[in-house]
Every structure is written in structure tokens, then in C-alpha cells.
Amino acid sequence: MRELKVNLKDHSYKIYIENGILNNLSKYIKEVYNNDKIFIITDDIVEKLYLNKVINSLKNDYVVDYVVIPHGEASKTLEKYAYICEELLKKEIRRNNLIIALGGGVIGDLSGFVASSLFRGIPYVGIPTSLLAQMDSSIGGKTGIDFYGRKNILGAFKQPSMVLIDPETIKSLDNREFNNGMGELIKHGAIGNKELLDSLYSKPEIDENIIYESLKVKRHVVEIDEFDLNERMTLNFGHTFGHAIELKYGYKHGEAVAIGMLMAIKMGIDLGVTDPSCYKPILDILKLYNLPTEEYNYKDYLKDVLYDKKNIAGTVRFIFLTKLGECVIYKMTEKEIGKLI
Ligand SMILES: NC(=O)c1ccc[n+]([C@@H]2O[C@H](COP(=O)([O-])OP(=O)(O)OC[C@H]3O[C@@H](n4cnc5c(N)ncnc54)[C@H](O)[C@@H]3O)[C@@H](O)[C@H]2O)c1
Ligand SMILES: [Zn+2]
């Protein structure tokens, strides 16, 4: 079992990472919740795999009810948000009850947003089941839904009361979903944890320790920048170019981040910011995990980047590695970028 605490000014919380924790949930939830009712929000795939297990491990201590929505990004909508709120109200949820978000990042973002707004905020516990959600999206308090054709455009910062991670659930993910998480996990190693990166070369099973090491990188930036104003931006390493190719070529997000990291490394090397020795180890590790490593010339995508949301008053902030395990936020003016195109 590994334990981690996210220290924030008003709402610190614990993360427990333990194989089989799904069979033993009450023990931990009692630390943060002693009322009678719990409402689980999950999707139809996770429902079939884990809902009974979760209910069984809570039912001796709590009255448990649940709401199920269809899986996938298409559920991160205002309609599904309204549906969940309606179902919870029909089931007579009260403001001192607890919500559990059981699922991947979609369920985490959506349930967190419900928890942030229903009764002006009620507590929730995250039980992330996808690799991406376990090593990344379940902590940090960013919640929300897609709207007006834009991702995560309606949302709120709402920290969970606790996060409970069972690495055994990763085993039921299909290959592409697993890889999707690996792209971001490798990114965490690249920007903030060289030891984590090194440990991946032997292709170990993704276990409690690896998830712990990955979350440590995210925790660090969340603690110093809870509301995503500055340092947290380093998590966008590989995303600036990743976003530019993700939709265009139909990559999954983590796959696009893999390619985006390689593009950012090339650009960082050209600018003299990134140590040239960074490229090969990242390329090798991406290949090891069957992530795409096609070469795209970053110069062809700088125009797209200029129109991206990171363009704040004529400057674009890039995240470059300096060496493996370390990165910087690097500001460039439109003019400077123009010279590279
Ligand atoms: N809040 C944040 O900080 C943050 C960070 C990164 C990503 N996100 C968001 O997270 C979402 C992506 O997360 P995701 O990749 O987990 O997507 P997801 O929730 O859609 O899960 C991916 C698929 O895996 C299934 N699944 C989940 N756990 C499973 C398991 N144990 N076994 C088998 N199948 C399982 C789901 O049903 C779904 O079909 C995006 O909406 C993204 O915007 C949020
Ligand atoms: Zn990402």
C-alpha cells in the first residue's frame, strides 16, 4: 500500500493506492465520511466490471445507491450532467451525503462537476479505474464537461475528499486505453521524475509504486499552483503539438501526447533549451509501450499553435525539457515564433 497526501490550503486530502482496495473501501471512506448514504456515479462498462464489488465492500456500513451513464467522452455533456443531478435528486440525495466517482477520467470530471455544484457543493471520493485517471486526472480538482464544441469549457475546481486507487483494475483495460494512460505517465517521468522514467525501461507491471511516483509529479504542481495559473502548466508538455495533431489524425489523447513530446524535444533542442541527449531515451520508451512515434516536423504546426489557447496576449508558453526529469516554461513572442516558421 502506498499513501500520498495532497496538501492544499483549505482542503488537503489523502490518496491510498492498494491492490485490492476495492474490496476494502469502508475502512478508508470512514476516515472522511460517517453519514449513512453513498451515491456512486459510474459508466456502463465499469458498472459491469466493478460496481458489485464496490457496493459489496460498502454495504455493511452505508446505504448505497448508484447512477449509470453511457461510457466515453460523448457523455461529458450538459445533458448527462442534468441527468445525473435529476437521478440523484429523485433518489433523495442530501447535501451531507457522499458521491463516489467510479470510473475513468470522464466519470471523474463529470461527477466532480456535479459534486461541485449540487447543493453548491457536496463531498466526493474518487475511485479512478483507468490508468489515465489513476496516474493523472483523479487528483488536482479540475472538474467539468464539454460544451459549445469545446472540451472542458464548463467546470469548476473541486478537490475530492479522498482518492482510492486499485491498480488491479488496470488489467481489464484494452490495449489502447492502457497506452493512452502510458503516454501521460511517461510524460510525468519526463518532466519531473527521472527515476520513474528509468524504471519503465524494464517494462514492469504498472503497480502501486509506479502510480505513486507518477502522482507525485502531479501532486507537486497541484500543491504549488492549485488553480492552474503557472507551474501546473508544465503538465502540458507534449500537449501543445499534441493537440495540433490529435484530431487531425485521429490519435487518442495519450498517443498524440507521445508524438507531441518528441516534437517539443526537437524544438527545444533547436532553441538550445533541451539537452540533445533527451530525444533517444524518450523515443525508445515510447516505442517500448507501442506508442506512436511518427515524425512530424514541429515547424509545420507552429501556426496552429499560435491560434491555440496558450496564446496569451501575443506570447506562447512552451514547455521544454531541459534534461530528462526536468522542464521549463519558455515564453516566446509571436514574432520569435514567426522566425522559426
Ligand atoms: N481533470 C483532469 O485533471 C484531467 C486530466 C486528464 C484528463 N482528463 C479527462 O479525462 C478524460 C479521459 O479519461 P479516460 O481516458 O479515463 O477516459 P474514460 O473515462 O472515457 O475511460 C476510457 C474507457 O475505459 C473504460 N474503463 C475505465 N476503467 C476501466 C477498467 N478498469 N477496465 C476496462 N475499461 C475501463 C471506460 O468505460 C471508457 O470506455 C477526458 O475527458 C479528459 O478531458 C481530466
Ligand atoms: Zn493530457
XYZ file of C-alpha atoms and ligand atoms in Angstrom:
386
model
C 0.000 0.000 0.000
C 1.233 3.474 -0.829
C -0.182 6.632 0.623
C 0.117 10.206 -0.574
C -1.289 13.443 0.733
C -2.174 16.439 -1.406
C -1.531 19.466 0.793
C -3.706 22.432 -0.092
C -4.612 25.482 1.939
C -8.280 24.677 2.563
C -8.838 21.092 1.534
C -5.964 18.641 1.796
C -6.752 15.020 1.037
C -5.256 11.571 1.063
C -4.711 9.131 -1.760
C -4.425 5.444 -0.973
C -3.008 3.140 -3.644
C -3.501 -0.520 -2.892
C -4.067 -3.697 -4.866
C -7.496 -4.992 -3.950
C -8.592 -1.792 -2.210
C -11.968 -2.148 -3.949
C -12.703 -4.990 -1.535
C -11.956 -2.853 1.469
C -13.415 0.580 0.808
C -15.350 1.306 4.015
C -12.212 1.229 6.110
C -10.816 4.212 4.234
C -14.011 6.088 3.490
C -14.814 6.130 7.224
C -11.868 8.490 7.616
C -13.750 11.180 5.707
C -17.426 10.213 5.832
C -19.625 8.971 8.645
C -23.111 9.662 7.373
C -25.427 6.932 6.081
C -25.883 7.242 2.296
C -23.439 6.987 -0.587
C -24.265 7.620 -4.252
C -21.974 6.056 -6.837
C -21.704 7.524 -10.324
C -20.233 5.215 -12.954
C -20.404 4.273 -16.644
C -21.904 1.167 -18.228
C -18.559 -0.583 -18.812
C -17.199 -0.016 -15.314
C -20.613 -0.905 -13.900
C -20.357 -4.435 -15.290
C -16.780 -4.877 -14.134
C -16.653 -3.324 -10.680
C -19.939 -1.903 -9.392
C -20.998 -5.020 -7.470
C -17.601 -5.328 -5.888
C -17.719 -1.702 -4.767
C -21.264 -1.981 -3.410
C -20.363 -5.174 -1.538
C -17.440 -3.537 0.118
C -19.584 -0.606 1.327
C -22.960 -2.105 2.103
C -22.223 -3.179 5.677
C -21.537 0.415 6.650
C -23.583 2.529 4.250
C -26.811 2.607 2.261
C -25.556 2.599 -1.325
C -27.319 3.729 -4.488
C -25.939 4.474 -7.954
C -26.387 6.231 -11.292
C -25.019 4.775 -14.539
C -24.332 6.718 -17.743
C -23.008 5.513 -21.110
C -19.211 5.317 -21.332
C -16.990 7.659 -23.304
C -16.230 11.323 -23.887
C -19.668 11.759 -25.531
C -21.136 11.623 -22.018
C -19.282 14.698 -20.771
C -22.247 16.896 -21.635
C -24.731 19.238 -20.054
C -27.452 16.655 -20.767
C -25.665 13.920 -18.827
C -24.833 16.404 -16.072
C -28.543 17.231 -15.795
C -29.478 13.539 -15.954
C -27.151 12.671 -13.080
C -28.430 15.565 -10.945
C -32.035 14.548 -11.642
C -31.391 10.925 -10.752
C -29.602 11.894 -7.563
C -32.443 14.198 -6.556
C -35.029 11.505 -7.348
C -33.071 9.227 -5.063
C -33.280 11.954 -2.428
C -29.643 12.778 -2.110
C -28.910 15.338 0.617
C -26.148 17.873 0.893
C -24.419 15.927 3.661
C -24.278 12.719 1.598
C -21.263 11.480 -0.331
C -20.780 10.931 -4.063
C -18.300 8.354 -5.341
C -16.883 8.774 -8.844
C -16.175 5.224 -10.030
C -14.582 5.133 -13.473
C -12.154 6.798 -15.831
C -11.451 10.477 -16.381
C -14.860 11.101 -17.932
C -16.680 9.902 -14.833
C -14.188 11.763 -12.626
C -14.612 15.087 -14.434
C -18.390 14.797 -14.674
C -19.025 13.546 -11.140
C -16.635 16.115 -9.722
C -18.572 18.837 -11.515
C -21.859 17.502 -10.139
C -20.279 17.432 -6.666
C -19.035 20.999 -7.111
C -22.446 22.379 -7.944
C -25.224 20.228 -6.484
C -26.332 21.995 -3.265
C -23.469 24.427 -4.026
C -21.050 21.616 -3.362
C -21.145 18.210 -1.706
C -18.230 15.907 -0.861
C -16.990 13.275 -3.265
C -14.456 10.473 -3.241
C -12.671 9.427 -6.427
C -12.215 5.770 -7.271
C -10.425 6.021 -10.625
C -10.332 2.820 -12.652
C -8.490 3.717 -15.880
C -4.714 4.124 -15.913
C -5.093 7.718 -17.075
C -7.441 8.550 -14.223
C -5.283 6.761 -11.645
C -1.988 8.406 -12.543
C -3.346 11.800 -13.518
C -6.921 13.080 -13.698
C -8.188 11.876 -10.307
C -6.121 14.417 -8.411
C -5.880 18.141 -8.861
C -9.525 19.104 -8.591
C -10.188 20.063 -12.197
C -13.743 19.009 -12.993
C -16.029 19.811 -15.880
C -17.841 18.992 -19.075
C -17.525 19.714 -22.784
C -19.828 22.419 -24.163
C -20.281 24.581 -27.256
C -17.933 22.277 -29.151
C -15.154 22.924 -26.664
C -13.530 20.498 -24.281
C -13.780 21.107 -20.531
C -15.199 24.566 -21.091
C -17.730 24.457 -18.231
C -16.246 23.407 -14.964
C -15.026 24.131 -11.502
C -12.127 23.443 -9.212
C -13.401 20.913 -6.706
C -10.983 18.772 -4.753
C -12.095 15.284 -3.713
C -12.269 14.299 -0.045
C -10.148 11.239 -0.776
C -8.902 9.168 -3.720
C -8.774 5.370 -3.583
C -6.787 3.615 -6.286
C -6.815 -0.092 -7.056
C -4.067 -0.784 -9.628
C -5.611 -4.202 -10.313
C -8.378 -2.545 -12.305
C -5.827 -1.570 -14.945
C -5.739 -5.226 -16.024
C -9.181 -5.026 -17.618
C -8.330 -2.027 -19.817
C -7.966 -2.688 -23.527
C -4.543 -2.026 -25.072
C -5.352 1.354 -26.495
C -6.795 2.668 -23.233
C -3.744 1.363 -21.426
C -1.426 3.095 -23.900
C -3.436 6.261 -23.574
C -2.528 6.350 -19.898
C 1.072 5.345 -20.585
C 1.600 8.398 -22.797
C 0.797 10.667 -19.854
C 2.682 8.518 -17.381
C 5.851 8.721 -19.474
C 5.242 12.470 -19.656
C 5.232 12.677 -15.839
C 8.564 10.866 -15.770
C 9.992 13.128 -18.471
C 9.042 16.412 -16.780
C 9.566 15.566 -13.158
C 10.777 12.114 -12.186
C 13.845 10.657 -13.862
C 13.773 7.571 -11.611
C 10.235 6.805 -12.738
C 11.335 7.101 -16.353
C 14.335 4.838 -15.773
C 12.196 2.235 -14.047
C 9.964 1.928 -17.117
C 12.718 0.573 -19.371
C 12.348 -2.906 -17.923
C 8.641 -2.724 -18.809
C 7.461 -3.555 -15.309
C 3.860 -4.197 -14.414
C 2.210 -0.863 -13.647
C 1.855 -1.278 -9.927
C 1.289 0.705 -6.738
C 4.797 2.177 -6.826
C 4.677 3.393 -10.395
C 1.301 5.060 -9.918
C 2.612 6.606 -6.714
C 5.705 8.004 -8.469
C 3.597 9.401 -11.290
C 1.096 11.040 -8.932
C 3.971 12.612 -7.011
C 4.840 14.654 -10.109
C 1.272 15.864 -10.478
C 0.884 16.488 -6.752
C 3.926 18.745 -6.742
C 2.487 21.142 -9.322
C -1.028 20.976 -7.887
C 0.288 21.954 -4.462
C 2.211 24.956 -5.723
C -0.395 26.007 -8.287
C -3.856 24.780 -7.252
C -5.722 26.954 -9.763
C -3.543 26.313 -12.804
C -2.083 29.764 -13.208
C 1.564 28.950 -13.692
C 3.653 25.890 -12.733
C 0.826 23.464 -13.366
C 1.225 24.355 -16.999
C 4.283 22.085 -17.102
C 1.818 19.170 -17.294
C 1.139 20.415 -20.809
C 4.482 19.097 -22.013
C 3.755 17.370 -25.330
C 0.247 18.843 -25.433
C 0.915 21.994 -27.423
C 1.810 19.983 -30.531
C -0.245 17.001 -29.368
C -3.462 18.994 -29.622
C -2.499 20.128 -33.105
C -2.300 16.539 -34.402
C -4.802 14.732 -32.128
C -7.988 15.478 -34.051
C -6.352 15.937 -37.422
C -5.034 12.369 -37.497
C -7.472 10.648 -35.125
C -4.989 9.794 -32.393
C -6.116 9.081 -28.880
C -5.060 11.800 -26.494
C -2.143 9.922 -24.897
C -0.893 8.862 -28.333
C -0.931 12.459 -29.547
C 0.941 13.499 -26.409
C 3.619 10.896 -27.236
C 4.227 12.425 -30.650
C 3.860 15.936 -29.217
C 6.634 15.236 -26.711
C 9.005 14.239 -29.497
C 8.133 17.411 -31.427
C 8.665 19.582 -28.340
C 12.016 17.916 -27.680
C 13.152 18.645 -31.244
C 12.090 22.282 -30.929
C 13.732 22.615 -27.523
C 16.959 21.195 -28.944
C 16.861 23.637 -31.884
C 16.411 26.526 -29.461
C 19.280 25.334 -27.300
C 16.999 24.757 -24.283
C 16.784 20.965 -24.347
C 19.789 18.716 -23.957
C 20.028 16.812 -27.292
C 20.583 13.562 -25.387
C 16.888 13.630 -24.308
C 15.470 12.560 -27.654
C 16.632 8.961 -27.939
C 15.592 7.740 -24.453
C 12.086 9.188 -24.849
C 11.780 7.735 -28.350
C 12.872 4.327 -27.039
C 10.450 4.304 -24.141
C 7.512 5.334 -26.336
C 8.361 2.502 -28.738
C 8.613 0.062 -25.844
C 4.998 0.839 -24.937
C 3.812 0.746 -28.559
C 3.013 4.421 -28.600
C 3.178 6.153 -31.983
C 6.492 7.797 -32.787
C 5.893 9.050 -36.312
C 7.967 12.104 -37.076
C 6.074 15.319 -37.624
C 8.083 18.472 -38.189
C 7.179 20.890 -35.405
C 7.697 23.840 -37.752
C 4.659 22.762 -39.780
C 2.450 23.083 -36.695
C 3.634 26.344 -35.182
C 0.885 28.253 -36.997
C -1.777 26.076 -35.334
C -0.070 26.652 -32.021
C -0.285 30.409 -32.454
C -4.074 30.133 -32.558
C -4.254 27.756 -29.617
C -5.463 28.866 -26.204
C -1.940 29.057 -24.848
C -1.515 32.196 -26.887
C -1.849 34.778 -24.116
C -1.542 38.368 -25.353
C 0.830 37.549 -28.178
C 3.044 35.156 -26.229
C 3.008 31.393 -26.344
C 4.303 29.425 -23.414
C 6.026 26.239 -24.450
C 7.076 23.517 -22.070
C 10.528 22.188 -22.890
C 12.628 19.573 -21.185
C 15.983 20.874 -20.070
C 17.171 17.347 -19.334
C 15.375 14.098 -18.531
C 13.191 14.635 -15.460
C 13.313 18.442 -15.617
C 11.453 21.040 -17.626
C 10.909 24.786 -18.014
C 8.126 27.109 -19.079
C 9.538 29.006 -22.040
C 7.790 32.120 -23.317
C 8.031 33.111 -26.961
C 6.501 36.082 -28.735
C 4.598 35.655 -31.982
C 7.498 37.377 -33.713
C 10.040 34.931 -32.368
C 7.852 32.025 -33.413
C 7.329 33.601 -36.830
C 11.075 33.494 -37.411
C 11.032 29.714 -36.963
C 8.232 29.103 -39.460
N -9.417 16.577 -14.540
C -8.195 16.438 -15.015
O -7.221 16.931 -14.457
C -7.995 15.626 -16.257
C -6.704 15.288 -16.679
C -6.551 14.486 -17.807
C -7.674 14.063 -18.493
N -8.923 14.413 -18.060
C -10.127 13.954 -18.760
O -10.194 12.557 -18.623
C -10.913 12.021 -19.728
C -10.149 10.825 -20.249
O -10.027 9.876 -19.219
P -10.033 8.323 -19.542
O -9.002 8.039 -20.564
O -10.004 7.589 -18.265
O -11.440 8.163 -20.296
P -12.779 7.375 -19.942
O -13.319 7.743 -18.631
O -13.656 7.547 -21.129
O -12.281 5.868 -19.866
C -11.814 5.250 -21.033
C -12.625 3.962 -21.313
O -12.165 2.962 -20.422
C -13.270 2.375 -19.745
N -12.752 1.928 -18.462
C -12.476 2.676 -17.362
N -11.910 1.904 -16.421
C -11.839 0.654 -16.941
C -11.325 -0.569 -16.468
N -10.748 -0.670 -15.267
N -11.397 -1.659 -17.264
C -11.949 -1.569 -18.517
N -12.438 -0.431 -19.017
C -12.379 0.666 -18.232
C -14.328 3.426 -19.713
O -15.610 2.853 -19.590
C -14.118 4.107 -21.068
O -14.801 3.414 -22.062
C -11.073 13.146 -20.733
O -12.393 13.607 -20.723
C -10.120 14.213 -20.233
O -10.562 15.519 -20.534
C -9.095 15.174 -16.961
Zn -3.248 15.185 -21.366
